Amino acid sequence: MPRLCKPSVSVPEYVITAEETLEFATRVHAGKPQLPLALRLIRNTGVRKRHIVQPIEKTLLHPGLTERNRIYELESKKRCPPVIEQALANAEVTVRDIDAIIYVSCTGFLMPSLTAWLINRMGFRSDTRQIPIAQLGCAAGGAAINRAHDFCVAHPGSNVLIVSCELCSLCYQPDEDDIGSLLSDGLFGDAVAAAVVRGNGGTGIELERNSSYLIPDTEDWISYAVRDTGFHFQLDRRVPGTMEPLAPVLRAFAADHGWDAGNLDFYIVHAGGPRILNDLAKFLDVDRKVFRHSWATLTEYGNIASAVVLDAAMRLFEEETPMPGATGLIAGFGPGITAEMALGRWGGATPGNLG
């Protein structure tokens, strides 16, 4: 059965604290009528710090889309290989064992995809399948796990590498001062993550079932406006309330598998923000502490888009690992409004043998 092995995650060296975020927002957007509300919302995110690929002074400038995409290419090529190498080591496989690479990112654009560069530079086989996913935003981490699961089911014994590269700070738009933009400026962070889904063997989460769900007529609730200055993030005020309609979907999904979504052993959920996690706990009737890995990601790194589920999963591995057979849910939410869901149980070596 396909198994999600321990992810590897790396964040950039430049750090911006919550206090610095509030100071910068107050200075850069001084006098804007929506600023007091935005500052209150930023304080309520619970984000203590975020990591970014450039010093904050450069991040606050906008050198143009051409330069930003050049930085995205440079940074992604610099930061992805070491994270991939660690993920391969975690899964006890080599580049030659990988049959497909799923690359997810919504914060820059390359064609050909970075997958081609990785295959050429890192020694993956030339027949490695390339599966880039660019437009599922924060849901893409869950989607990547699900598509890796699907690939391994369709091609038994295959191994799939997932790579997430989210450099959200390169999408900062200094002239945008609506509430959604200001909130995102205080919420999103940068990160690179990778993980291997093995068709056979390994230690981790045995993927048993996956599903997708789109909330009808919500495609404009989370979106990009693509303009001369790049990607402009647009967030509808109704987004934080989406867990109420999605929780029954998660319940039905688990029930179809014979499981109770409110009574599982572990939860790996995209940490879009505190309202998302609190509401999901409420509507699934679980203690908010079951999302401790997602809370930790949000607190330490902010919303790192598609990398969230991989970081939360890594924290599960590094904790006192679940007993063999422990049941769990993986869920990512993003533009659409799209939910990507997976169910699995812990399998493989005992916690002390993870390395």
CSV table of C-alpha atoms in Angstrom, one decimal, residues 24-350:
chain,number,residue,atom,x,y,z
A,24,PHE,CA,5.9,47.6,9.1
A,25,ALA,CA,2.2,47.5,8.4
A,26,THR,CA,1.6,50.6,10.6
A,27,ARG,CA,4.4,52.5,8.8
A,28,VAL,CA,3.8,51.4,5.2
A,29,HIS,CA,0.0,51.7,5.3
A,30,ALA,CA,-0.3,54.7,7.7
A,31,GLY,CA,-3.6,56.6,7.5
A,32,LYS,CA,-5.5,53.9,5.7
A,33,PRO,CA,-9.0,53.5,7.2
A,34,GLN,CA,-8.9,49.7,7.2
A,35,LEU,CA,-5.5,49.6,9.0
A,36,PRO,CA,-6.8,49.2,12.6
A,37,LEU,CA,-9.0,46.2,11.6
A,38,ALA,CA,-6.1,44.7,9.7
A,39,LEU,CA,-3.8,45.1,12.6
A,40,ARG,CA,-6.3,43.4,14.9
A,41,LEU,CA,-6.7,40.5,12.5
A,42,ILE,CA,-3.0,40.1,12.2
A,43,ARG,CA,-2.6,40.0,15.9
A,44,ASN,CA,-5.2,37.3,16.1
A,45,THR,CA,-3.5,35.0,13.6
A,46,GLY,CA,-1.2,33.6,16.4
A,47,VAL,CA,1.8,33.8,14.0
A,48,ARG,CA,4.9,34.6,16.0
A,49,LYS,CA,7.4,34.7,13.2
A,50,ARG,CA,7.8,34.0,9.5
A,51,HIS,CA,10.7,33.2,7.3
A,52,ILE,CA,11.3,35.0,4.0
A,53,VAL,CA,13.9,34.7,1.2
A,54,GLN,CA,15.1,38.3,1.2
A,55,PRO,CA,15.7,40.9,3.9
A,56,ILE,CA,12.5,42.7,4.8
A,57,GLU,CA,13.8,45.9,3.2
A,58,LYS,CA,13.9,44.2,-0.2
A,59,THR,CA,10.6,42.4,0.4
A,60,LEU,CA,8.8,45.6,0.9
A,61,LEU,CA,9.9,46.9,-2.5
A,62,HIS,CA,8.5,45.9,-5.8
A,63,PRO,CA,11.2,45.7,-8.5
A,64,GLY,CA,8.7,44.4,-11.1
A,65,LEU,CA,7.4,41.0,-12.2
A,66,THR,CA,10.4,40.2,-14.3
A,67,GLU,CA,12.8,40.6,-11.4
A,68,ARG,CA,10.6,38.8,-8.9
A,69,ASN,CA,10.3,35.8,-11.1
A,70,ARG,CA,14.0,35.8,-11.6
A,71,ILE,CA,14.4,35.7,-7.8
A,72,TYR,CA,11.8,32.9,-7.7
A,73,GLU,CA,13.8,30.8,-10.2
A,74,LEU,CA,17.1,31.5,-8.5
A,75,GLU,CA,15.8,30.7,-5.0
A,76,SER,CA,13.8,27.6,-6.0
A,77,LYS,CA,16.9,26.1,-7.7
A,78,LYS,CA,19.1,26.9,-4.7
A,79,ARG,CA,16.7,25.7,-2.0
A,80,CYS,CA,14.9,22.7,-3.4
A,81,PRO,CA,17.8,20.2,-4.0
A,82,PRO,CA,19.0,19.9,-0.3
A,83,VAL,CA,15.4,19.4,0.9
A,84,ILE,CA,14.8,16.8,-1.7
A,85,GLU,CA,18.0,15.0,-0.8
A,86,GLN,CA,16.8,14.8,2.9
A,87,ALA,CA,13.4,13.6,1.9
A,88,LEU,CA,14.9,10.8,-0.2
A,89,ALA,CA,17.1,9.8,2.7
A,90,ASN,CA,14.1,9.8,5.0
A,91,ALA,CA,12.4,7.4,2.7
A,92,GLU,CA,15.5,5.3,2.2
A,93,VAL,CA,15.4,5.7,-1.6
A,94,THR,CA,17.6,7.3,-4.2
A,95,VAL,CA,17.0,9.6,-7.2
A,96,ARG,CA,17.0,6.5,-9.4
A,97,ASP,CA,14.1,5.0,-7.5
A,98,ILE,CA,11.8,7.9,-8.2
A,99,ASP,CA,9.2,7.3,-11.0
A,100,ALA,CA,7.3,10.6,-10.8
A,101,ILE,CA,7.9,14.1,-9.4
A,102,ILE,CA,5.0,16.2,-8.4
A,103,TYR,CA,6.0,19.9,-8.0
A,104,VAL,CA,3.6,22.3,-6.4
A,105,SER,CA,3.9,26.0,-6.2
A,106,CYS,CA,1.6,29.0,-6.6
A,107,THR,CA,4.1,31.8,-6.0
A,108,GLY,CA,6.2,31.9,-9.2
A,109,PHE,CA,6.2,30.5,-12.7
A,110,LEU,CA,8.7,28.5,-14.7
A,111,MET,CA,8.3,26.7,-18.1
A,112,PRO,CA,9.5,24.1,-18.3
A,113,SER,CA,8.6,23.3,-14.8
A,114,LEU,CA,11.3,23.0,-12.2
A,115,THR,CA,10.8,19.3,-12.5
A,116,ALA,CA,12.8,19.3,-15.7
A,117,TRP,CA,15.7,21.1,-14.1
A,118,LEU,CA,15.6,18.8,-11.1
A,119,ILE,CA,15.8,15.7,-13.4
A,120,ASN,CA,18.7,17.1,-15.3
A,121,ARG,CA,20.7,18.4,-12.3
A,122,MET,CA,20.0,15.8,-9.6
A,123,GLY,CA,20.3,12.7,-11.6
A,124,PHE,CA,16.7,11.4,-11.7
A,125,ARG,CA,16.0,9.0,-14.6
A,126,SER,CA,15.1,10.6,-17.9
A,127,ASP,CA,11.8,8.7,-17.9
A,128,THR,CA,10.7,10.2,-14.6
A,129,ARG,CA,7.1,11.5,-15.0
A,130,GLN,CA,6.6,15.2,-14.4
A,131,ILE,CA,3.4,16.4,-12.7
A,132,PRO,CA,3.5,20.2,-11.9
A,133,ILE,CA,0.5,21.7,-10.1
A,134,ALA,CA,0.4,25.5,-10.1
A,135,GLN,CA,-3.1,26.7,-9.4
A,136,LEU,CA,-4.5,24.9,-6.3
A,137,GLY,CA,-2.8,27.2,-3.8
A,138,CYS,CA,-2.9,26.0,-0.3
A,139,ALA,CA,-4.8,22.9,-1.3
A,140,ALA,CA,-2.0,21.7,-3.4
A,141,GLY,CA,-0.1,20.0,-0.6
A,142,GLY,CA,-3.1,17.7,0.0
A,143,ALA,CA,-3.6,17.3,-3.8
A,144,ALA,CA,0.0,16.3,-4.3
A,145,ILE,CA,-0.3,13.6,-1.7
A,146,ASN,CA,-3.5,12.4,-3.3
A,147,ARG,CA,-2.1,12.4,-6.8
A,148,ALA,CA,1.0,10.5,-5.6
A,149,HIS,CA,-1.4,8.0,-4.0
A,150,ASP,CA,-3.3,7.6,-7.3
A,151,PHE,CA,0.0,7.2,-9.3
A,152,CYS,CA,1.2,4.4,-7.0
A,153,VAL,CA,-2.1,2.6,-7.2
A,154,ALA,CA,-2.1,2.9,-11.0
A,155,HIS,CA,1.6,1.9,-11.2
A,156,PRO,CA,2.2,-0.6,-8.3
A,157,GLY,CA,5.6,-0.5,-6.8
A,158,SER,CA,6.3,3.1,-8.0
A,159,ASN,CA,7.8,5.8,-5.9
A,160,VAL,CA,6.7,9.5,-6.2
A,161,LEU,CA,8.6,12.5,-5.0
A,162,ILE,CA,6.5,15.5,-3.9
A,163,VAL,CA,8.2,19.0,-3.8
A,164,SER,CA,6.5,22.1,-2.6
A,165,CYS,CA,8.2,25.5,-3.1
A,166,GLU,CA,6.3,28.4,-1.8
A,167,LEU,CA,8.0,31.8,-1.8
A,168,CYS,CA,4.9,33.8,-0.7
A,169,SER,CA,6.9,37.0,0.1
A,170,LEU,CA,7.6,37.4,-3.6
A,171,CYS,CA,3.9,38.1,-4.1
A,172,TYR,CA,3.8,41.1,-1.7
A,173,GLN,CA,2.0,44.1,-3.3
A,174,PRO,CA,2.9,47.3,-1.5
A,175,ASP,CA,0.1,49.3,-3.1
A,176,GLU,CA,-2.7,46.9,-2.0
A,177,ASP,CA,-4.4,48.0,1.2
A,178,ASP,CA,-7.7,46.1,1.3
A,179,ILE,CA,-8.3,43.9,4.3
A,180,GLY,CA,-7.6,40.7,2.5
A,181,SER,CA,-4.3,41.9,1.2
A,182,LEU,CA,-3.2,43.4,4.5
A,183,LEU,CA,-4.1,40.2,6.4
A,184,SER,CA,-2.2,38.0,3.9
A,185,ASP,CA,0.8,40.3,4.3
A,186,GLY,CA,0.9,39.4,8.0
A,187,LEU,CA,0.0,35.7,7.6
A,188,PHE,CA,2.0,34.1,4.7
A,189,GLY,CA,5.6,32.8,5.0
A,190,ASP,CA,8.1,31.1,2.7
A,191,ALA,CA,9.2,27.4,2.8
A,192,VAL,CA,10.3,24.5,0.8
A,193,ALA,CA,9.2,21.0,1.6
A,194,ALA,CA,9.5,17.5,0.1
A,195,ALA,CA,8.4,14.0,0.8
A,196,VAL,CA,8.3,10.6,-0.9
A,197,VAL,CA,5.3,8.4,-1.3
A,198,ARG,CA,6.6,4.8,-1.6
A,199,GLY,CA,4.7,2.2,-3.4
A,200,ASN,CA,6.2,-0.5,-1.2
A,201,GLY,CA,8.1,-0.4,2.1
A,202,GLY,CA,9.1,2.6,4.2
A,203,THR,CA,7.7,4.0,7.4
A,204,GLY,CA,4.9,6.5,7.7
A,205,ILE,CA,1.2,7.0,6.7
A,206,GLU,CA,-0.3,4.2,4.6
A,207,LEU,CA,-2.6,6.0,2.2
A,208,GLU,CA,-5.9,4.1,2.0
A,209,ARG,CA,-8.4,6.5,0.4
A,210,ASN,CA,-8.5,10.0,-1.0
A,211,SER,CA,-11.1,12.4,-2.3
A,212,SER,CA,-11.7,16.0,-3.5
A,213,TYR,CA,-14.6,18.3,-3.0
A,214,LEU,CA,-15.4,21.8,-4.4
A,215,ILE,CA,-17.8,24.1,-2.7
A,216,PRO,CA,-20.1,25.2,-5.5
A,217,ASP,CA,-19.9,28.8,-6.7
A,218,THR,CA,-17.0,29.9,-4.6
A,219,GLU,CA,-14.2,30.0,-7.2
A,220,ASP,CA,-13.7,33.8,-6.7
A,221,TRP,CA,-13.4,33.5,-2.9
A,222,ILE,CA,-9.6,32.8,-3.0
A,223,SER,CA,-7.9,33.9,-6.2
A,224,TYR,CA,-5.1,35.8,-8.0
A,225,ALA,CA,-5.7,38.8,-10.1
A,226,VAL,CA,-2.8,38.6,-12.6
A,227,ARG,CA,-1.6,42.1,-13.5
A,228,ASP,CA,1.5,43.8,-14.8
A,229,THR,CA,2.9,43.8,-11.3
A,230,GLY,CA,2.3,40.1,-10.8
A,231,PHE,CA,0.0,38.0,-8.6
A,232,HIS,CA,-2.4,40.0,-6.5
A,233,PHE,CA,-3.9,37.8,-3.8
A,234,GLN,CA,-7.7,38.2,-3.4
A,235,LEU,CA,-9.4,36.8,-0.3
A,236,ASP,CA,-13.2,37.0,0.3
A,237,ARG,CA,-14.3,37.7,3.8
A,238,ARG,CA,-16.5,34.5,3.7
A,239,VAL,CA,-13.5,32.2,3.5
A,240,PRO,CA,-13.0,31.8,7.2
A,241,GLY,CA,-16.5,30.3,7.5
A,242,THR,CA,-15.9,27.5,5.0
A,243,MET,CA,-15.3,24.8,7.6
A,244,GLU,CA,-19.0,24.7,8.5
A,245,PRO,CA,-20.0,23.3,5.0
A,246,LEU,CA,-16.7,21.3,4.7
A,247,ALA,CA,-16.9,19.5,8.0
A,248,PRO,CA,-19.9,17.3,6.9
A,249,VAL,CA,-18.0,16.5,3.8
A,250,LEU,CA,-15.0,15.3,5.8
A,251,ARG,CA,-17.4,13.3,8.1
A,252,ALA,CA,-19.1,11.6,5.1
A,253,PHE,CA,-15.7,10.9,3.5
A,254,ALA,CA,-14.5,9.1,6.6
A,255,ALA,CA,-17.8,7.3,7.2
A,256,ASP,CA,-17.7,5.9,3.7
A,257,HIS,CA,-14.4,4.3,4.8
A,258,GLY,CA,-15.9,3.0,8.0
A,259,TRP,CA,-14.2,5.6,10.2
A,260,ASP,CA,-15.4,8.4,12.4
A,261,ALA,CA,-13.8,11.7,11.4
A,262,GLY,CA,-14.2,12.9,15.0
A,263,ASN,CA,-12.4,9.9,16.5
A,264,LEU,CA,-9.1,9.4,14.8
A,265,ASP,CA,-5.6,9.2,16.2
A,266,PHE,CA,-4.0,12.0,14.2
A,267,TYR,CA,-4.9,14.9,12.0
A,268,ILE,CA,-2.7,16.7,9.4
A,269,VAL,CA,-4.7,19.8,8.3
A,270,HIS,CA,-3.7,22.9,6.4
A,271,ALA,CA,-3.4,25.8,8.8
A,272,GLY,CA,-5.0,28.5,6.8
A,273,GLY,CA,-5.5,30.5,10.0
A,274,PRO,CA,-6.8,30.2,13.5
A,275,ARG,CA,-10.5,30.5,12.5
A,276,ILE,CA,-10.1,27.6,10.1
A,277,LEU,CA,-8.6,25.3,12.8
A,278,ASN,CA,-11.0,26.4,15.6
A,279,ASP,CA,-14.1,26.0,13.4
A,280,LEU,CA,-12.9,22.6,12.1
A,281,ALA,CA,-12.5,21.4,15.7
A,282,LYS,CA,-15.9,22.7,16.5
A,283,PHE,CA,-17.8,21.1,13.6
A,284,LEU,CA,-15.9,17.8,13.8
A,285,ASP,CA,-16.5,17.9,17.6
A,286,VAL,CA,-12.8,17.3,18.5
A,287,ASP,CA,-10.5,19.1,20.9
A,288,ARG,CA,-8.5,21.8,19.1
A,289,LYS,CA,-5.3,20.2,20.4
A,290,VAL,CA,-5.7,17.4,17.9
A,291,PHE,CA,-4.5,20.0,15.3
A,292,ARG,CA,-1.4,20.7,17.4
A,293,HIS,CA,1.0,20.1,14.5
A,294,SER,CA,-0.9,22.6,12.3
A,295,TRP,CA,-1.0,25.1,15.1
A,296,ALA,CA,2.7,24.7,15.5
A,297,THR,CA,3.3,25.4,11.8
A,298,LEU,CA,1.1,28.4,11.9
A,299,THR,CA,2.8,29.8,15.0
A,300,GLU,CA,6.4,29.3,13.9
A,301,TYR,CA,6.2,29.8,10.1
A,302,GLY,CA,2.8,31.4,9.3
A,303,ASN,CA,0.8,30.1,6.4
A,304,ILE,CA,3.3,28.4,4.1
A,305,ALA,CA,0.7,27.5,1.5
A,306,SER,CA,1.0,24.0,0.0
A,307,ALA,CA,4.0,23.2,2.3
A,308,VAL,CA,1.8,23.3,5.5
A,309,VAL,CA,0.5,19.7,5.3
A,310,LEU,CA,4.1,18.4,4.7
A,311,ASP,CA,5.4,20.4,7.7
A,312,ALA,CA,2.6,19.3,9.9
A,313,ALA,CA,3.2,15.7,8.8
A,314,MET,CA,6.9,16.1,9.6
A,315,ARG,CA,6.0,17.2,13.1
A,316,LEU,CA,3.9,14.0,13.5
A,317,PHE,CA,7.0,11.9,12.7
A,318,GLU,CA,9.1,13.9,15.1
A,319,GLU,CA,6.6,13.6,17.9
A,320,GLU,CA,6.1,10.3,19.9
A,321,THR,CA,5.0,8.5,16.8
A,322,PRO,CA,1.6,6.8,16.6
A,323,MET,CA,1.3,3.2,17.3
A,324,PRO,CA,1.1,0.9,14.2
A,325,GLY,CA,-2.4,1.0,12.8
A,326,ALA,CA,-3.2,4.4,14.2
A,327,THR,CA,-5.8,6.1,12.0
A,328,GLY,CA,-5.5,9.6,10.6
A,329,LEU,CA,-6.8,12.4,8.3
A,330,ILE,CA,-4.9,14.6,5.9
A,331,ALA,CA,-6.8,17.7,4.6
A,332,GLY,CA,-5.8,20.7,2.5
A,333,PHE,CA,-8.0,23.6,1.6
A,334,GLY,CA,-7.5,26.2,-1.0
A,335,PRO,CA,-8.9,28.1,-4.1
A,336,GLY,CA,-12.0,26.7,-5.6
A,337,ILE,CA,-13.0,26.5,-2.7
A,338,THR,CA,-11.3,23.1,-2.9
A,339,ALA,CA,-10.8,20.4,-0.2
A,340,GLU,CA,-8.3,17.6,-0.8
A,341,MET,CA,-8.7,14.8,1.7
A,342,ALA,CA,-6.9,11.6,2.5
A,343,LEU,CA,-7.3,8.8,5.1
A,344,GLY,CA,-4.5,6.6,6.2
A,345,ARG,CA,-3.0,4.6,9.1
A,346,TRP,CA,0.4,4.4,10.6
A,347,GLY,CA,2.6,1.6,9.3
A,348,GLY,CA,6.2,0.5,9.2
A,349,ALA,CA,9.1,0.7,11.7
A,350,THR,CA,8.6,1.6,15.4
